[in-house]
C-alpha atoms as a PDB file:
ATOM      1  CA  UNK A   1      -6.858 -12.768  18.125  1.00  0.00           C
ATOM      2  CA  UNK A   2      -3.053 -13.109  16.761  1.00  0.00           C
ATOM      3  CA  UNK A   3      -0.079 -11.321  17.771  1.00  0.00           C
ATOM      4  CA  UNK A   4       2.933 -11.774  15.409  1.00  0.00           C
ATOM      5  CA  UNK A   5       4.870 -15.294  14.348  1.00  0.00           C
ATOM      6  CA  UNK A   6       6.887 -15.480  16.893  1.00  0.00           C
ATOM      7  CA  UNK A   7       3.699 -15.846  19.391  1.00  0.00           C
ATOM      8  CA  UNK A   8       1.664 -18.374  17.471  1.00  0.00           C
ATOM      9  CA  UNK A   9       3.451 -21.283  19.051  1.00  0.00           C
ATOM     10  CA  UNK A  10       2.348 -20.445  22.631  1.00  0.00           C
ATOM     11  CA  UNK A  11      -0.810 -19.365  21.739  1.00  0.00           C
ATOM     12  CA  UNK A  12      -1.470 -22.524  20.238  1.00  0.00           C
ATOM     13  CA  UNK A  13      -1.022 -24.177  23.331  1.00  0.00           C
ATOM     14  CA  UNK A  14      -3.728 -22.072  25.527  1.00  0.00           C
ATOM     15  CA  UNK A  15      -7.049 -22.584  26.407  1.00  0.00           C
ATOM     16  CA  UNK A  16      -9.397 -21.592  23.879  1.00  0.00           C
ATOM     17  CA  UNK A  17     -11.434 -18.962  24.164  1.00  0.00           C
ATOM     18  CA  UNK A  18     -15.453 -18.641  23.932  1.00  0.00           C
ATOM     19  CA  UNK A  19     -15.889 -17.197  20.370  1.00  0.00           C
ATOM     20  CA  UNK A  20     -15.820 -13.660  20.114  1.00  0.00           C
ATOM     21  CA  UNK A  21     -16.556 -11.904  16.565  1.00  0.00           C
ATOM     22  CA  UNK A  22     -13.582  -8.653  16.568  1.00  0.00           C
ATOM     23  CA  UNK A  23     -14.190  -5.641  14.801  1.00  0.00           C
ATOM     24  CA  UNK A  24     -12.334  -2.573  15.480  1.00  0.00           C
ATOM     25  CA  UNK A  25      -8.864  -2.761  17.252  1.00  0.00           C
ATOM     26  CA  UNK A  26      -6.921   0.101  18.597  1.00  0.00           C
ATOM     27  CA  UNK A  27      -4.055   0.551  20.890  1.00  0.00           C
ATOM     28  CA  UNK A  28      -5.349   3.441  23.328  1.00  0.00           C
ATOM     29  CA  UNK A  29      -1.509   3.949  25.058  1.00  0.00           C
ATOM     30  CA  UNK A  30       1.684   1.456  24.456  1.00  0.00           C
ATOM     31  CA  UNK A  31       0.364  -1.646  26.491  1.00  0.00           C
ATOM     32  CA  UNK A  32      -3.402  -1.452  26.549  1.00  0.00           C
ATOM     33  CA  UNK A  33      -5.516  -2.540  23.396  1.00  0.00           C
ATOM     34  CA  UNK A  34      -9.742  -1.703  22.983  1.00  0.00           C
ATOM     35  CA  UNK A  35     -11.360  -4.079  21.235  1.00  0.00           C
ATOM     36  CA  UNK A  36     -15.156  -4.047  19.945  1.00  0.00           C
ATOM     37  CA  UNK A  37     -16.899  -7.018  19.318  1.00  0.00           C
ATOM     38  CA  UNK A  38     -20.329  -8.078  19.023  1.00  0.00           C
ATOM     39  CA  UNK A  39     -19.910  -9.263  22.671  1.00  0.00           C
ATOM     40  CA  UNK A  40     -19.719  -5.337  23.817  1.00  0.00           C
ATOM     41  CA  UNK A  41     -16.272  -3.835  23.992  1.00  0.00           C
ATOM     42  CA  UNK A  42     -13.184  -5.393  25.547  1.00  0.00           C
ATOM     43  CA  UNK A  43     -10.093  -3.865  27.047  1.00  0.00           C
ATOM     44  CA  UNK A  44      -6.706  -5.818  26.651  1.00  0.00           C
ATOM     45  CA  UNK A  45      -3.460  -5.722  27.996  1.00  0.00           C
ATOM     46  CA  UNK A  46      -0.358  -6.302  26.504  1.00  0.00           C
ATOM     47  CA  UNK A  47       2.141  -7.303  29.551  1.00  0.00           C
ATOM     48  CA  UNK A  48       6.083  -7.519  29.311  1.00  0.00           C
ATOM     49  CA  UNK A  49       6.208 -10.965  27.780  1.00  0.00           C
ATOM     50  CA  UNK A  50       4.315  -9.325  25.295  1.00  0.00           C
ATOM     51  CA  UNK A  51       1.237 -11.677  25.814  1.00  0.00           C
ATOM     52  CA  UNK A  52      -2.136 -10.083  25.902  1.00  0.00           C
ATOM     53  CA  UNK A  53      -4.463 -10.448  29.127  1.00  0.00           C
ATOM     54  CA  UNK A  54      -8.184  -9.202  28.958  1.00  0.00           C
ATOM     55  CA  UNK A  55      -8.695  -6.542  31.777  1.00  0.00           C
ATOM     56  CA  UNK A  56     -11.930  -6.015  33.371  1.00  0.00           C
ATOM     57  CA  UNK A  57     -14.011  -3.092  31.821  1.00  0.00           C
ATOM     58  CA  UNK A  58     -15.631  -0.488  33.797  1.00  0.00           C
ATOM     59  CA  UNK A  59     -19.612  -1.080  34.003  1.00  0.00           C
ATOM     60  CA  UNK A  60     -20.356   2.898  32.958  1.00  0.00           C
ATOM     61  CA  UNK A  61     -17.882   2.313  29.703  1.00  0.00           C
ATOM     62  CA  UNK A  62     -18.978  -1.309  28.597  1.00  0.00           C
ATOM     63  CA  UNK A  63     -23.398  -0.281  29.260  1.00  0.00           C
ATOM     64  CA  UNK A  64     -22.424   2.811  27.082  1.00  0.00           C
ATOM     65  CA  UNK A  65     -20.372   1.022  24.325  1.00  0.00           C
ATOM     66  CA  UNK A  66     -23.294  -1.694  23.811  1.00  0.00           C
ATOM     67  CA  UNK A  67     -23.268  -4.763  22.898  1.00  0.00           C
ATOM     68  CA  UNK A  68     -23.016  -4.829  19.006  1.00  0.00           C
ATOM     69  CA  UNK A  69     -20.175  -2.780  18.673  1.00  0.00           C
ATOM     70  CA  UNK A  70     -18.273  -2.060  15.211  1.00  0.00           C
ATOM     71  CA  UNK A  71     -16.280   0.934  15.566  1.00  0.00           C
ATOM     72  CA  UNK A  72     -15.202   3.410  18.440  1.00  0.00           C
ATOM     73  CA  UNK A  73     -13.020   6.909  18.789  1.00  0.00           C
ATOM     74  CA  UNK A  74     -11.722   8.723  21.386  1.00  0.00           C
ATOM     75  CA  UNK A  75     -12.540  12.542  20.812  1.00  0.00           C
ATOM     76  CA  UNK A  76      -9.295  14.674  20.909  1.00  0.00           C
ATOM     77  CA  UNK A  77     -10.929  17.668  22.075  1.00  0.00           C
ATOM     78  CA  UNK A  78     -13.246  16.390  24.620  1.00  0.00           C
ATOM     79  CA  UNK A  79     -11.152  14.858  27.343  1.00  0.00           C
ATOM     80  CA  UNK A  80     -12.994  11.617  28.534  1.00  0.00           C
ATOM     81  CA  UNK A  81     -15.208  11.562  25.630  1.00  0.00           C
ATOM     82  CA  UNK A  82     -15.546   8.678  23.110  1.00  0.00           C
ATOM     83  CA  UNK A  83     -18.098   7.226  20.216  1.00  0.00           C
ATOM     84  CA  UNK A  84     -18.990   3.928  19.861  1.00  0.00           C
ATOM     85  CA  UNK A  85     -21.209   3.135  16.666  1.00  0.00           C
ATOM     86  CA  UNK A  86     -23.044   0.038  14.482  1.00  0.00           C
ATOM     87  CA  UNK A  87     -26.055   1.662  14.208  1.00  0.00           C
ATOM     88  CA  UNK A  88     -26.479   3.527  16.947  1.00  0.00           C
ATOM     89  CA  UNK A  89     -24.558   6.990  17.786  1.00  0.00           C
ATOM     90  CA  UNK A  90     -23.526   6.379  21.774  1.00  0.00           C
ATOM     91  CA  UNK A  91     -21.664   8.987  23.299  1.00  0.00           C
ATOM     92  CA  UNK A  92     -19.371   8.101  26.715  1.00  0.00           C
ATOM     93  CA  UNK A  93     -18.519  11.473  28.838  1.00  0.00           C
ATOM     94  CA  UNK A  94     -16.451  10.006  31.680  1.00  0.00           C
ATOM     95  CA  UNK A  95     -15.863  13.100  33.756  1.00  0.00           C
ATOM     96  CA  UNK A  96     -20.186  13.272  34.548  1.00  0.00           C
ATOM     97  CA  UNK A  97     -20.754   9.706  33.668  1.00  0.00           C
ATOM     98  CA  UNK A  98     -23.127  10.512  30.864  1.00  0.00           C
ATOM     99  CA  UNK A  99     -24.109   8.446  28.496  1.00  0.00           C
ATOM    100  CA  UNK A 100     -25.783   9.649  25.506  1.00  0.00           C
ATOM    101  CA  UNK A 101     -27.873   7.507  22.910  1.00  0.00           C
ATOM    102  CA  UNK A 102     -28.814   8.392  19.495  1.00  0.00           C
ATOM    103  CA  UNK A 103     -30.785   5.996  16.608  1.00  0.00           C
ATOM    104  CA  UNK A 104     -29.463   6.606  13.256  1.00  0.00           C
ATOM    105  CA  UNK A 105     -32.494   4.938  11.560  1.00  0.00           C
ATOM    106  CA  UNK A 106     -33.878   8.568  10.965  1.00  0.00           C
ATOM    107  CA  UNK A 107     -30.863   8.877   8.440  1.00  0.00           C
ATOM    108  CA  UNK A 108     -31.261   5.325   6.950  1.00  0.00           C
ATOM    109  CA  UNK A 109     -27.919   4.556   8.834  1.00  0.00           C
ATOM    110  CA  UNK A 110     -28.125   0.645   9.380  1.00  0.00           C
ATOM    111  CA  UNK A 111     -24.294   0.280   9.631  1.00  0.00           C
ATOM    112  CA  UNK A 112     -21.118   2.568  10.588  1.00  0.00           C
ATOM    113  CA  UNK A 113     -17.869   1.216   9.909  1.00  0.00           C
ATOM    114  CA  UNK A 114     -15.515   3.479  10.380  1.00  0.00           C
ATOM    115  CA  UNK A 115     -14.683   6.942  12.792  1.00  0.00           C
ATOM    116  CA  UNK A 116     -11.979   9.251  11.524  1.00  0.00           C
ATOM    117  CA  UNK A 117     -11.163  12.541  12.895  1.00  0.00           C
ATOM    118  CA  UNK A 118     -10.529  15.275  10.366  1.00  0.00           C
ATOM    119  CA  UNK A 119      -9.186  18.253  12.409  1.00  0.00           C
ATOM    120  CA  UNK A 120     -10.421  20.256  15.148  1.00  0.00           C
ATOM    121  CA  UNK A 121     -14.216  19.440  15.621  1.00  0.00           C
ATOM    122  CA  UNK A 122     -14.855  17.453  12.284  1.00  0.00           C
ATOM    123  CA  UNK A 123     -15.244  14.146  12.289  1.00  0.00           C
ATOM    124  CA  UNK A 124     -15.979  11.928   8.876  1.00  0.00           C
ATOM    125  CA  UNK A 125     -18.180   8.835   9.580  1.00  0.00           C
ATOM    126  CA  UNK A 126     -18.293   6.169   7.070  1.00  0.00           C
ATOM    127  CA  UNK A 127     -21.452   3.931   6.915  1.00  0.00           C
ATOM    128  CA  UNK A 128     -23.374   1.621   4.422  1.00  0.00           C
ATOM    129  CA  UNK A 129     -24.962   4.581   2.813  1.00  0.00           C
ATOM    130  CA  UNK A 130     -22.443   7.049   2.270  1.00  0.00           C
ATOM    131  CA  UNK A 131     -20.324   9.182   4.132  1.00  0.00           C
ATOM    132  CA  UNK A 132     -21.228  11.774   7.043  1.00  0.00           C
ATOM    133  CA  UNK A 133     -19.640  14.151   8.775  1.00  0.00           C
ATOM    134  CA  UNK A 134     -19.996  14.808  12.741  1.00  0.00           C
ATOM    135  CA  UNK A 135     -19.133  17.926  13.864  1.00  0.00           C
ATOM    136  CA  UNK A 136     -18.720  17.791  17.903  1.00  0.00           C
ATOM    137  CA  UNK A 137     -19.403  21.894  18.309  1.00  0.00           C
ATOM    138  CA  UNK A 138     -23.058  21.129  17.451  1.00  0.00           C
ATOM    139  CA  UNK A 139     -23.333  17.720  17.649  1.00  0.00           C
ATOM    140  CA  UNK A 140     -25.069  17.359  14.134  1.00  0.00           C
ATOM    141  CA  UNK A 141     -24.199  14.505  11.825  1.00  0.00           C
ATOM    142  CA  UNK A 142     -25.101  15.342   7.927  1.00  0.00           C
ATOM    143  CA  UNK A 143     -24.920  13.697   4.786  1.00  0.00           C
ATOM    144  CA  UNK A 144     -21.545  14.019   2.832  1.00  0.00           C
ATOM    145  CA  UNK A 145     -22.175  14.127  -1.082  1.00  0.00           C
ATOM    146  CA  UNK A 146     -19.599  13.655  -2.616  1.00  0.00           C
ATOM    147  CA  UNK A 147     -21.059  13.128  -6.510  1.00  0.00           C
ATOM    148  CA  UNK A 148     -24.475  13.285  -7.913  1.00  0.00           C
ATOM    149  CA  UNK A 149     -25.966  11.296 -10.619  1.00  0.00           C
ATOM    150  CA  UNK A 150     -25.373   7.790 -11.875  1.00  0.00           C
ATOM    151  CA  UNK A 151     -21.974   8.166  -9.942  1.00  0.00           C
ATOM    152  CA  UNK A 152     -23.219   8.363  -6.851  1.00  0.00           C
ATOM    153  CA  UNK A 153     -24.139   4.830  -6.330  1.00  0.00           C
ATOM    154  CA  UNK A 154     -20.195   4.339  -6.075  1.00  0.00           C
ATOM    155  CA  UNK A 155     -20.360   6.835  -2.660  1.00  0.00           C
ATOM    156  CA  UNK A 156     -22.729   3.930  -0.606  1.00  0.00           C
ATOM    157  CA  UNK A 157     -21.298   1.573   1.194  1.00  0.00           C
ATOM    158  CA  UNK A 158     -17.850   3.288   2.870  1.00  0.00           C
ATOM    159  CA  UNK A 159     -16.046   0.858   4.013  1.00  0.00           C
ATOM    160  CA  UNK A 160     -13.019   2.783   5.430  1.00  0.00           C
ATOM    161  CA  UNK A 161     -12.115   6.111   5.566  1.00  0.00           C
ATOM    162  CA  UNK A 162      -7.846   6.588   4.979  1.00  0.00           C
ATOM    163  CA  UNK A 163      -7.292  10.394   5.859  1.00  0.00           C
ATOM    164  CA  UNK A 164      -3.516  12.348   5.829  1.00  0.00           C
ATOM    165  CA  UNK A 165      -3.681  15.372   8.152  1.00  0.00           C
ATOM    166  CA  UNK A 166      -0.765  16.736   6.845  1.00  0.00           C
ATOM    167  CA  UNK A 167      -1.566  16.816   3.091  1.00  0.00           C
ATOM    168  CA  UNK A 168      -5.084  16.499   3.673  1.00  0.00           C
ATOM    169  CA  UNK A 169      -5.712  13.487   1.016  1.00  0.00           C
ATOM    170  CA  UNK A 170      -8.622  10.957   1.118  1.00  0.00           C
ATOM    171  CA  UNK A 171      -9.604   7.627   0.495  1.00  0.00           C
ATOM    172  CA  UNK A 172     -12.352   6.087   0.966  1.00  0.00           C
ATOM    173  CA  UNK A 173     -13.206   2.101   0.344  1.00  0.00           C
ATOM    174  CA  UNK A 174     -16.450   1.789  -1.006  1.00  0.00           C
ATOM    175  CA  UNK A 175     -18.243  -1.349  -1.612  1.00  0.00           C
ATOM    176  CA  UNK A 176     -17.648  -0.678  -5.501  1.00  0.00           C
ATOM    177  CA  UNK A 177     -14.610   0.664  -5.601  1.00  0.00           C
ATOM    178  CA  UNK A 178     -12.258   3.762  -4.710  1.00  0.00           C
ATOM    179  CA  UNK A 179     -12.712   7.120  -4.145  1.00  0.00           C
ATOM    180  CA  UNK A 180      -9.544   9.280  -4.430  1.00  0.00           C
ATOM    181  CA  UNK A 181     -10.420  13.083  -3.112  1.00  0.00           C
ATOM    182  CA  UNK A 182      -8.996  15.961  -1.308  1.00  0.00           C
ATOM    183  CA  UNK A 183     -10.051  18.514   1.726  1.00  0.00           C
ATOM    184  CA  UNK A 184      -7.695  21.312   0.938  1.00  0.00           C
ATOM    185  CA  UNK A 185     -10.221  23.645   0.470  1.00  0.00           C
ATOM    186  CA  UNK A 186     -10.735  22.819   4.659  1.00  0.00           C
ATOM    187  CA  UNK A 187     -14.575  22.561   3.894  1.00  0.00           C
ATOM    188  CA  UNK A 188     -15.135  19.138   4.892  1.00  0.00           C
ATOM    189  CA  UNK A 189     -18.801  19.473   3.862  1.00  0.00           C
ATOM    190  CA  UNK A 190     -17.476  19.608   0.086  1.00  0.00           C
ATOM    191  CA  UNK A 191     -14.186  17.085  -0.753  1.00  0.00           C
ATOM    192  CA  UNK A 192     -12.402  17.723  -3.688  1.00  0.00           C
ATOM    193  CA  UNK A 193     -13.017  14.404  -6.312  1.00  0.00           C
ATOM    194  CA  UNK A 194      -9.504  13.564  -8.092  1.00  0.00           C
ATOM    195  CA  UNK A 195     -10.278   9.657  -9.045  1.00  0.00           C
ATOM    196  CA  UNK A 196     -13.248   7.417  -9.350  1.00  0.00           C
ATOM    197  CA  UNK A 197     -11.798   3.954  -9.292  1.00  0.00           C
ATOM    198  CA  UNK A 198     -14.992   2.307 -10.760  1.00  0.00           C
ATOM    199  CA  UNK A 199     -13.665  -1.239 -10.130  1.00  0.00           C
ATOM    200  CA  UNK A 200     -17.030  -2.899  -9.004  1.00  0.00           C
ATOM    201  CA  UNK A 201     -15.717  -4.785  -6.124  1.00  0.00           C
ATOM    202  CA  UNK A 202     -15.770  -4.307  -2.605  1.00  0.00           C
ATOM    203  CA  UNK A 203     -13.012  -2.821  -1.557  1.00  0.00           C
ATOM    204  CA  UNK A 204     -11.485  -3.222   2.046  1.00  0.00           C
ATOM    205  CA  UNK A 205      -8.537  -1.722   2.326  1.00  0.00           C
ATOM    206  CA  UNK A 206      -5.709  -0.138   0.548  1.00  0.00           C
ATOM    207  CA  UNK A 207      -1.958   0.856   1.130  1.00  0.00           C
ATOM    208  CA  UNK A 208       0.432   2.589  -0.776  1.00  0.00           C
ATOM    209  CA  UNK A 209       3.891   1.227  -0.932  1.00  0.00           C
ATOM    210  CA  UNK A 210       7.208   2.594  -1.145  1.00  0.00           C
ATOM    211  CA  UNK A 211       7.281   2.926  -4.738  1.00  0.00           C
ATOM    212  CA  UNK A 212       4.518   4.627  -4.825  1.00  0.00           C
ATOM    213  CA  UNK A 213       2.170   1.501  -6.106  1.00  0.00           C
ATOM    214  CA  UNK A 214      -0.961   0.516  -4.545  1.00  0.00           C
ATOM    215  CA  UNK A 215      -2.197  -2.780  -3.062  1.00  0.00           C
ATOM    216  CA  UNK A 216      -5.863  -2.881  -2.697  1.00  0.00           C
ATOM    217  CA  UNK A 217      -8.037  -5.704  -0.784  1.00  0.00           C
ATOM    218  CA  UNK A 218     -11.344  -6.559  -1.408  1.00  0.00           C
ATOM    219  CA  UNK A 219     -14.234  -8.790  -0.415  1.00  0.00           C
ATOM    220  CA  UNK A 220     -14.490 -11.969  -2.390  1.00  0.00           C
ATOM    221  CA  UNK A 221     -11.989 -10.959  -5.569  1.00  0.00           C
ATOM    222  CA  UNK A 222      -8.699 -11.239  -4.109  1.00  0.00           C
ATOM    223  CA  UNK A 223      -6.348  -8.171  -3.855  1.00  0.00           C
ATOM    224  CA  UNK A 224      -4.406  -5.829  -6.391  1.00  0.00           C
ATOM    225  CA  UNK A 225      -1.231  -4.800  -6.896  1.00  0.00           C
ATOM    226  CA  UNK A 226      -1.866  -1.442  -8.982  1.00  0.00           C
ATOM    227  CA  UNK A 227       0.212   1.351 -10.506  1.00  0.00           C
ATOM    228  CA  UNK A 228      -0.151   4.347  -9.314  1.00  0.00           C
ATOM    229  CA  UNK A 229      -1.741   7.236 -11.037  1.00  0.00           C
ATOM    230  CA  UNK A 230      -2.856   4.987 -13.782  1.00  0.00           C
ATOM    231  CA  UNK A 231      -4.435   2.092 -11.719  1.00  0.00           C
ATOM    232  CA  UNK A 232      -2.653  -0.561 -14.217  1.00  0.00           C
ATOM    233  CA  UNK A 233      -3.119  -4.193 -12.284  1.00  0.00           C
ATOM    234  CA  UNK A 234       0.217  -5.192 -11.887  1.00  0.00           C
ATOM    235  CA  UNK A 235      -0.760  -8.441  -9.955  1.00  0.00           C
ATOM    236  CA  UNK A 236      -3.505  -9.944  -9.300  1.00  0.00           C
ATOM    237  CA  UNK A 237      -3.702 -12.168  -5.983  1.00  0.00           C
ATOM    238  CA  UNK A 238      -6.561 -14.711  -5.624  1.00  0.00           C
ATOM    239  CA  UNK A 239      -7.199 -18.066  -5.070  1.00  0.00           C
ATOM    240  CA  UNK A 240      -4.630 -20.188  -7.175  1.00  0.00           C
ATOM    241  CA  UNK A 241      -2.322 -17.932  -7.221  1.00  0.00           C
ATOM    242  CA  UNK A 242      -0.529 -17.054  -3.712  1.00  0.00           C
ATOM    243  CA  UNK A 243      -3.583 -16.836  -1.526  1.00  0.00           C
ATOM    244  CA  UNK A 244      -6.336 -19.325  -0.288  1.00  0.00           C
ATOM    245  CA  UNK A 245      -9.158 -17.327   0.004  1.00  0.00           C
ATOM    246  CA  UNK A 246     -10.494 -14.120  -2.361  1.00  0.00           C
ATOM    247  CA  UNK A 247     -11.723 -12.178   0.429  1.00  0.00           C
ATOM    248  CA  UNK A 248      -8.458 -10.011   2.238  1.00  0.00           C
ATOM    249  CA  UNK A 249      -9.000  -7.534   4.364  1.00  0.00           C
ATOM    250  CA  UNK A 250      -6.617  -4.968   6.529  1.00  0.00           C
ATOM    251  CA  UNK A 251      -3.026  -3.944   5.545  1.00  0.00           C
ATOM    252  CA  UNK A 252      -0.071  -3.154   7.840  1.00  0.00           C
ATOM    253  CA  UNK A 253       3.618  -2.582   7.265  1.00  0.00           C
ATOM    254  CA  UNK A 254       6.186  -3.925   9.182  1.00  0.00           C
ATOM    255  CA  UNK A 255       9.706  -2.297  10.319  1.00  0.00           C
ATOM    256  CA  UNK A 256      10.998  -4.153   7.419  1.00  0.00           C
ATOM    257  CA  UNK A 257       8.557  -2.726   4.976  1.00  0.00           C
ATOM    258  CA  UNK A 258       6.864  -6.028   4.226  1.00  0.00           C
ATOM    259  CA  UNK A 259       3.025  -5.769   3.780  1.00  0.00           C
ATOM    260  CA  UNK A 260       0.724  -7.994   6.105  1.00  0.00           C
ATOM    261  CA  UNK A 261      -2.767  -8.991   5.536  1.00  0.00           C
ATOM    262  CA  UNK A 262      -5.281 -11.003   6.961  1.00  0.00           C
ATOM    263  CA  UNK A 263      -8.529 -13.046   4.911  1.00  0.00           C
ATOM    264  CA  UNK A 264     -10.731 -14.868   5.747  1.00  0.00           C
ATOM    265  CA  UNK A 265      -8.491 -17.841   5.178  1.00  0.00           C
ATOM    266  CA  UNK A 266      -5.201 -17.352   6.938  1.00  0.00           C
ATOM    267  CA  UNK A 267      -2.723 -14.374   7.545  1.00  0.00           C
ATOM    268  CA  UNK A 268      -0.172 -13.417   4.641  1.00  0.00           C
ATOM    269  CA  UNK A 269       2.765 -11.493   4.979  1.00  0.00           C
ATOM    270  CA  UNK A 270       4.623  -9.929   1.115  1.00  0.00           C
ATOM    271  CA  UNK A 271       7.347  -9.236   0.891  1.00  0.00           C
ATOM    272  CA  UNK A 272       7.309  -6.472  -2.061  1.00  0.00           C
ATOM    273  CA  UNK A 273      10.974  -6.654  -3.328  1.00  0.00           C
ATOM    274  CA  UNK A 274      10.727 -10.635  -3.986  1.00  0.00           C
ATOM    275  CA  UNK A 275       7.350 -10.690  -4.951  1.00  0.00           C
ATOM    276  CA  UNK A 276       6.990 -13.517  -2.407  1.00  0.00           C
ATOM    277  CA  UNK A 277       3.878 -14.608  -0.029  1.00  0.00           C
ATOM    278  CA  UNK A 278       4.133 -16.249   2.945  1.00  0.00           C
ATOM    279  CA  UNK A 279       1.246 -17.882   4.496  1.00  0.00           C
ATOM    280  CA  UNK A 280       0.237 -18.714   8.160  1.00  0.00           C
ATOM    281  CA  UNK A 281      -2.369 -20.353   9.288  1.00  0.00           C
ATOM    282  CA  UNK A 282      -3.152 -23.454  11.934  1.00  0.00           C
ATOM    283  CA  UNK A 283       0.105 -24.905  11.421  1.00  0.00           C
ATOM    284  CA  UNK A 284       2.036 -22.073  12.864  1.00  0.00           C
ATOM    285  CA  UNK A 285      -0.224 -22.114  15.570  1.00  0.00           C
ATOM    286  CA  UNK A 286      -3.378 -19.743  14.633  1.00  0.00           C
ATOM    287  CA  UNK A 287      -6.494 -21.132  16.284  1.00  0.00           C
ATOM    288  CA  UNK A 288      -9.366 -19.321  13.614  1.00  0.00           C
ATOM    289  CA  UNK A 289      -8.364 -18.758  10.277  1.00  0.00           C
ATOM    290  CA  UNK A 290     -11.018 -16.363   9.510  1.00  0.00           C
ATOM    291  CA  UNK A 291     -10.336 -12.744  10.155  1.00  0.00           C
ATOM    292  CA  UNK A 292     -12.252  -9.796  10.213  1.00  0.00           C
ATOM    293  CA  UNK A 293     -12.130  -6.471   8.399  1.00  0.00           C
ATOM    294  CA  UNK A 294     -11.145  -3.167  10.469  1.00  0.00           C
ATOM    295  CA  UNK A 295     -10.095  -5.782  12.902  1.00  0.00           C
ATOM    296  CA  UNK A 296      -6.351  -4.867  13.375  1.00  0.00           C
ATOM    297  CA  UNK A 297      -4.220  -2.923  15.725  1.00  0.00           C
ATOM    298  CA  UNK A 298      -0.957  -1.277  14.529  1.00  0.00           C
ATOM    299  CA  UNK A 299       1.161   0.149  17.668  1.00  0.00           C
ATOM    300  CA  UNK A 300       3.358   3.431  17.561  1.00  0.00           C
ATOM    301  CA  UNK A 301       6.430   1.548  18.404  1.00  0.00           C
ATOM    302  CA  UNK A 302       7.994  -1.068  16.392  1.00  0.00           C
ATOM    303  CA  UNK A 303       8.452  -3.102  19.358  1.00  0.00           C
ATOM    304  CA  UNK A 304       5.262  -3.845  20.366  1.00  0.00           C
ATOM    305  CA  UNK A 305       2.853  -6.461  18.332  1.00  0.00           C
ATOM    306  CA  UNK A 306       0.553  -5.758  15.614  1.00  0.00           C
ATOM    307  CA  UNK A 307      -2.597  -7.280  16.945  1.00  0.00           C
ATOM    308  CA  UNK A 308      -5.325  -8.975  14.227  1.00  0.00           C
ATOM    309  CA  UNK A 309      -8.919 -10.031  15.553  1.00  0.00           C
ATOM    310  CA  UNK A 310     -11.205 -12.878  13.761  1.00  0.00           C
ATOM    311  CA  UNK A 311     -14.555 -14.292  14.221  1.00  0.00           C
ATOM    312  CA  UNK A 312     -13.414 -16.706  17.121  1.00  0.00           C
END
C-alpha cells in the first residue's frame, strides 16, 4: 500500500509486510481508511505523521465482511448498516449485530466489483454480468438492462460504476468498452443510453479533465487520452511510449490538477499541461509494483494522502 512521494522513502525502510491482495479502499472519516482484501477486510489508521497503522477489527464486522472481499458500502440511510460483496451479498447491521448472508449464484453473479449509491434507497451494483440495482426498501436486487440485442454483450462485465448526483450522469466501465447514459428520468430501473463507446478493451477507469477531454485506462492496452464528445484518441499511452506496463488502472487528481494512476507496473503521475509522465516505482521506495484496480483511496481534504493498494 503507497501513500504519496514524499512517504516512499520511509516506507522503504519498514518491515515488510505478509502479502495482502487490496481491492477496494475508502476513507470512512478523515484519519481512518477500510480496506478489503482477499485476507477479509482491514481497518487503517492514518496518524499525525501521516503514516498509516492497521487497527484491530471488530470480530462481528470482519466474520460478516468475509474473507474474499472486493467491494463494500456504507448505507446512508441505515445507520450502522454496510454491504460487503465478491460473490456473495453480506449485510452488517451493527445496532442488533445481525449479519445477513445472501448467494448470488441464483442470478449468475460470480463477481461484484463495484457499490454505488444512487439516491435515497437505490443502489446500482456492478458485476461480471451486467449491472443491478439494490433497492434497500425491499431488499430485492434485479437485473439492469440497459440495451438488447447484439449490443448487449457490451453491458457484461461492469467494471465501475462513475455516478454524478447532481446532474445525474453515468458511466459505466465495461470489459469492452464505455457506456455513457443518464438517470434523469429518476427511474433507475431504465437509464437513458447517450454513447456506446464500442472500443473492445477492458476498460478500468476513466476521468474527465479540465478541458473537458477524457483519459480512459484499461486492462492490457494502455490508456487514452480522448476528445470529448467525439472520442478522437488524442494520445495513446502504452508500453514504449511513457508507461511500462499496458494494464493502468484507477485515476485521481491532485490539488494541482495533475492526474495519477497506478498499473500493474509502477505508479504514474501526468501532468496534463506538459504532456509529461513521471514514473515511480522501487527506486523511490515502492515495495510491489503491481497495483490493483478499485484499489485507491481519495480523501476529502487535500491534506491528507491518497492511499493506492497492490497485490503485496
Amino acid at each position: 500500500m503507497t501513500t504519496g512521494p514524499a512517504k516512499f522513502r520511509t516506507v522503504l525502510n519498514e518491515p515488510q509486510s505478509p502479502g495482502i491482495s487490496f481491492r477496494k479502499l475508502q476513507y470512512i472519516d478523515d484519519s481512518t481508511i477500510w480496506a478489503a482484501s482477499y485476507s477479509g477486510l482491514f481497518e487503517l489508521e492514518l496518524n499525525e505523521q501521516k503514516k498509516i497503522i492497521p487497527q484491530e477489527v471488530d470480530s462481528d464486522k470482519e466474520n460478516c465482511a468475509g474473507r474474499f472481499i472486493h467491494t463494500f458500502k456504507m448505507s446512508p440511510n441505515k445507520e450502522g448498516v454496510t454491504y460487503f460483496s465478491m460473490n456473495e451479498w453480506r449485510v452488517l447491521n451493527k445496532e442488533n449485530l445481525e449479519c445477513k448472508v445472501s448467494s448470488l449464484g441464483d442470478l449468475g453473479i460470480i463477481e461484484v466489483w463495484d457499490i454505488v449509491h444512487l439516491w435515497d434507497e437505490y443502489f446500482y451494483i456492478a458485476t461480471d454480468v451486467g449491472l443491478y440495482l439494490f433497492s434497500e426498501s425491499d431488499e430485492s436486487i434485479s437485473f439492469v438492462n440497459i440495451m438488447t440485442g447484439e449490443d448487449q454483450e457490451f453491458t457484461r462485465n461492469i467494471n465501475r460504476v462513475h455516478f454524478n448526483q447532481n446532474t445525474k450522469d453515468l458511466i459505466l466501465c465495461t470489459g469492452n468498452g464505455l457506456i455513457f447514459a443518464d438517470l434523469k428520468s429518476e427511474d433507475p430501473h431504465v437509464p437513458v443510453l447517450n454513447n456506446l463507446i464500442k472500443a473492445r478493451r477492458n476498460v478500468n477507469d476513466c476521468i474527465f479533465l479540465d478541458d473537458g477531454t477524457l483519459m480512459v485506462s484499461t486492462w492490457d492496452d494502455g490508456m487514452y487520452w480522448l476528445s470529448f464528445p467525439d472520442f478522437k484518441v488524442l494520445r495513446h499511452f502504452h508500453v514504449g511510449y511513457a508507461i511500462a506496463s499496458n494494464s493502468t488502472h484507477n485515476f485521481s487528481r491532485d490539488s494541482r490538477g495533475r492526474i495519477w494512476f497506478s498499473s500493474n507496473h509502477g505508479l504514474y503521475i501526468l501532468d496534463t499541461s506538459l504532456e509529461v509522465v513521471r514514473k515511480f516505482n522501487a527506486l523511490n521506495g515502492i515495495k510491489e509494483l503491481e497495483f490493483n484496480h478499485l484499489a485507491l483511496a481519495v480523501p476529502n481534504q487535500n491534506s491528507k494522502p491518497t492511499v493506492y493498494g497492490g497485490i503485496n
